[in-house]
Structures are given as C-alpha cells and as structure tokens.
GROMACS .gro file of C-alpha atoms in nm:
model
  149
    1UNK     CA    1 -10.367   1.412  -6.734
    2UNK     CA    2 -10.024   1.529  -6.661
    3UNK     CA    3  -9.793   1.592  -6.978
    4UNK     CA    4  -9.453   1.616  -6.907
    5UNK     CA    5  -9.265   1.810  -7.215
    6UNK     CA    6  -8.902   1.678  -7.305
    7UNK     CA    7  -8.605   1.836  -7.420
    8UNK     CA    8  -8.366   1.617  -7.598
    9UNK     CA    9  -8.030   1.715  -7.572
   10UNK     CA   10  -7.845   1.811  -7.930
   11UNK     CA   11  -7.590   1.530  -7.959
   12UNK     CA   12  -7.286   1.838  -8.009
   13UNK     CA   13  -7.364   1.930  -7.599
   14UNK     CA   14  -7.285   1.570  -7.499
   15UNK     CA   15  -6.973   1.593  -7.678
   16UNK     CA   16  -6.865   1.930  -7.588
   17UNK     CA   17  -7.013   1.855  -7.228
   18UNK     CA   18  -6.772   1.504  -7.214
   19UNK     CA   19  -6.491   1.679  -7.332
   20UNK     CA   20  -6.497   2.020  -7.059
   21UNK     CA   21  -6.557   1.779  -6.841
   22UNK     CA   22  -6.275   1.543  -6.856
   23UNK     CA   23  -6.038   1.796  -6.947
   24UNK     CA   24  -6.125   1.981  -6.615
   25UNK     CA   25  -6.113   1.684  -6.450
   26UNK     CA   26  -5.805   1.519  -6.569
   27UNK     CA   27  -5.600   1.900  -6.547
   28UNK     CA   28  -5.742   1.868  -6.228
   29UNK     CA   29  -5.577   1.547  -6.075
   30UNK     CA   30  -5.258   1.615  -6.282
   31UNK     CA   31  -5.221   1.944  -6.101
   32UNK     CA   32  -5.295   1.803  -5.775
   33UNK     CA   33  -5.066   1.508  -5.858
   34UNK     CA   34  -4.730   1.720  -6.011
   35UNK     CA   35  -4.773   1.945  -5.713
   36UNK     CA   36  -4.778   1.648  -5.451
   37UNK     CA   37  -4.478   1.478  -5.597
   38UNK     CA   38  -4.680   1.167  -5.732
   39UNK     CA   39  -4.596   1.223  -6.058
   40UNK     CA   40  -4.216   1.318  -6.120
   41UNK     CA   41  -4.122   1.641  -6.312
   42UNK     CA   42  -3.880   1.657  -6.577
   43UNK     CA   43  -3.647   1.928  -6.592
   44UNK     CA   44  -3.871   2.188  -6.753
   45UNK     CA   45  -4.179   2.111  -6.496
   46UNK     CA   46  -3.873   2.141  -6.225
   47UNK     CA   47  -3.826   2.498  -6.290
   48UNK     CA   48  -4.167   2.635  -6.323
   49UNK     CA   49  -4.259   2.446  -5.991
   50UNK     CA   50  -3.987   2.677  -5.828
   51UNK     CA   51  -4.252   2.936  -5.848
   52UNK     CA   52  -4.230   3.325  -5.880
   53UNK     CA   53  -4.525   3.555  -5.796
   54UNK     CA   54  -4.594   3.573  -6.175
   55UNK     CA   55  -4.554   3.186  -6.168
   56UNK     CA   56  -4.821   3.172  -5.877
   57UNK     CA   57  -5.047   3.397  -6.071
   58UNK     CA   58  -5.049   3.154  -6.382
   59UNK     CA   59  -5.080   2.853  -6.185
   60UNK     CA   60  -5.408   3.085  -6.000
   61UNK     CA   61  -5.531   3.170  -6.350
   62UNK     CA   62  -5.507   2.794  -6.448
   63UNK     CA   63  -5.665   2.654  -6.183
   64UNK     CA   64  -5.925   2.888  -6.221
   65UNK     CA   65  -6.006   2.793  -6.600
   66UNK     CA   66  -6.016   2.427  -6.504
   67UNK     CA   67  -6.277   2.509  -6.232
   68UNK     CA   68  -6.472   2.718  -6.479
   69UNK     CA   69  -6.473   2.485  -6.751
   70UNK     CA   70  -6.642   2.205  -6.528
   71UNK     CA   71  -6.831   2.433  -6.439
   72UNK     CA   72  -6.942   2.486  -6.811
   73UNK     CA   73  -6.991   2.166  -6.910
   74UNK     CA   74  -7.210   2.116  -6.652
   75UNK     CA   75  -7.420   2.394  -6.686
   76UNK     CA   76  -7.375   2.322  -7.083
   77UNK     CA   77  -7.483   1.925  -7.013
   78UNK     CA   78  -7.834   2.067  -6.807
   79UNK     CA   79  -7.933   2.316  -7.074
   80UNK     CA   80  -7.888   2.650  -6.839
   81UNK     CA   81  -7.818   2.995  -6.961
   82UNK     CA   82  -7.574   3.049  -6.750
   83UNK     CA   83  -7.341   2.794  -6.954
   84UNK     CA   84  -7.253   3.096  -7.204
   85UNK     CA   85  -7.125   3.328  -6.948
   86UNK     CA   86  -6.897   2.987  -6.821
   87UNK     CA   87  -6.820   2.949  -7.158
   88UNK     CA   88  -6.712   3.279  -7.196
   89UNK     CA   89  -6.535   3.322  -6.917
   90UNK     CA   90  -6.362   3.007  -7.022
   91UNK     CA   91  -6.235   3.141  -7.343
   92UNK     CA   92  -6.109   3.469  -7.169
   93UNK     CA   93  -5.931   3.260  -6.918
   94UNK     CA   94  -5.756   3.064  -7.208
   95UNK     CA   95  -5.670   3.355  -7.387
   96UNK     CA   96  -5.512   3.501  -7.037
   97UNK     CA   97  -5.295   3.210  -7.009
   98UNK     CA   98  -5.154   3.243  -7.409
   99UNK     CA   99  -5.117   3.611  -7.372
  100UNK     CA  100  -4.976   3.652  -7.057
  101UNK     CA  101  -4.627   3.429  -7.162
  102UNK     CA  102  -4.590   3.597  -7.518
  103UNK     CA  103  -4.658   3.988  -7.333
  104UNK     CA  104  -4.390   3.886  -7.060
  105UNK     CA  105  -4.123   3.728  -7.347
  106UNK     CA  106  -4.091   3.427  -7.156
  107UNK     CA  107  -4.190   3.097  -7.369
  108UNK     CA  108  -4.058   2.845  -7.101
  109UNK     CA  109  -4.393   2.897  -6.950
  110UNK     CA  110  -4.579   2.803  -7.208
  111UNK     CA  111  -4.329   2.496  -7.240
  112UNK     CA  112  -4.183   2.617  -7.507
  113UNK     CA  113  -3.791   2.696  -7.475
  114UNK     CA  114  -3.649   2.893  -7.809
  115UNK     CA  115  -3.895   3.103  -8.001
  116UNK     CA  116  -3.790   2.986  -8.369
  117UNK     CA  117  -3.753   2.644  -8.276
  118UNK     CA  118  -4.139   2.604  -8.143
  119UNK     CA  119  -4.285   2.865  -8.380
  120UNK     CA  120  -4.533   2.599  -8.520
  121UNK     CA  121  -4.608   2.518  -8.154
  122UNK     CA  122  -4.744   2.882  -8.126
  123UNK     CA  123  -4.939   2.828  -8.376
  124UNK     CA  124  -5.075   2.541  -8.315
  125UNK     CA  125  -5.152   2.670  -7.952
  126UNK     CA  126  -5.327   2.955  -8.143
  127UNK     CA  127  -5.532   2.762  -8.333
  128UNK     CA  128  -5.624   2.536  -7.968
  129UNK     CA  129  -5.828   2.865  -7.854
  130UNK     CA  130  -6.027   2.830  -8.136
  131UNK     CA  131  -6.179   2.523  -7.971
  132UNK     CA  132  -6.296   2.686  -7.673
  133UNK     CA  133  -6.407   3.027  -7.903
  134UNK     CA  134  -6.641   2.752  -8.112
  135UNK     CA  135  -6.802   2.636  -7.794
  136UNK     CA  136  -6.850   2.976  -7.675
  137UNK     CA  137  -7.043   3.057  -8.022
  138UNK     CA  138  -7.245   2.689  -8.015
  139UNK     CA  139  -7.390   2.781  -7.697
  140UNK     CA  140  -7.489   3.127  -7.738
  141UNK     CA  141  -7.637   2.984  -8.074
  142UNK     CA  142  -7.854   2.740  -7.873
  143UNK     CA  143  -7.936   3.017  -7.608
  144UNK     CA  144  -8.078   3.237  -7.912
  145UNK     CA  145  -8.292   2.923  -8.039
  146UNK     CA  146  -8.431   2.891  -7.675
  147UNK     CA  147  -8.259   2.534  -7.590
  148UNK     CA  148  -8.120   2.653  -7.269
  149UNK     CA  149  -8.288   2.723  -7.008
   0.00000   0.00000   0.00000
C-alpha cells in the first residue's frame, strides 16, 4: 500500500506568497512599461529617468529585489529552505534602496522632494520594511518547526 504524506500549507504562506508575488510581478511590468514609454512620466519620474551612474545603480538594485522577491514567494509557496535566504536577501535589498537615498542626501529619489515636508513619508517608508523584516522572521519560524523543506 502506498501512503503518500501531505503537507498542508499554513494559510499566512499563501498570503505572503500572493502578495511577493504580485508585487514582483506588477514592479515588474511597471518598470518595463515607464522605461518603454507606455506609460507617461510626470515630471518627477522625468528626471530620475535621465539617469546618473548612481541612478543606474538604484534602478540595478531595484530590479534586483523584484527578481528576488518572486523568487521568494515561490520558494516560500513550495515549502523550500531556501525561501529564508530569498527572504533575507529581500529585506537587505529593501533596506539598500531606503538607505542608499537618505546616506547620499538626495530625497527626490525616494520621491520625496523637501525633507520637512515628507517627514511622515519617511516614516511611513520606515515602517514599510517592517513588512518584508516580518516575512523574513515567519519563514525562518516555519524552517525551525520543520515546514520547509
């Protein structure tokens, strides 16, 4: 008699799994689709798209998080280890891309144009990594009580 032995998934990895996913995926095409011109750029976009090497070293950076975090929440949605090293990498990405902006003194490329204006922007954006942190934690949590693989 064969036995087969199932794994349901926790319900949090289809969430977390659905959101990495469409937010690499929709970063993705919006990327792709400001670059190409199908999608106009306001003013703001305008100048960051005339790109300096530290520009092209963001936009590098971003692209690279985007790829990672499909990456995650596809590892993440088939129970692999390997998901808390994406995850990881994810959150170190993120934090590259906040830190990089407020190191350099220049907000505009973080969007934001005056620094006491958009303080509560900053914030806010500070309290976005903590998203990505969480989902770090959740899967090392599920790695330690042997759900991934």
């Amino acid at each position: 008699m064969i036995t087969s032995v199932t794994t349901r998934r926790p319900k949090w990895v289809w969430a977390i799994a659905g959101w990495y996913g469409l937010s690499a995926v929709f970063g993705l095409l919006l990327t792709v689709m400001r670059s190409s011109g199908i999608l106009p750029m306001d003013d703001d976009l305008r100048k960051l798209a005339n790109s300096t090497p530290p520009d092209y070293f963001l936009r590098a950076i971003h692209l690279t998080d985007l790829i990672v975090m499909g990456a995650a929440a596809l590892l993440l949605f088939r129970l692999r280890k390997s998901a808390v090293a994406a995850c990881g990498i994810t959150v170190t990405l993120e934090v590259v891309l906040w830190l990089l902006p407020v190191i350099s003194g220049d907000f505009t490329r973080m969007g934001f144009s005056d620094w006491a204006i958009h303080r509560a922007l900053i914030i806010g954006s500070v309290f976005s990594l903590m998203l990505p942190f969480a989902i770090f934690l959740y899967a090392r949590r599920l790695r330690e009580k042997g759900v991934l693989d």
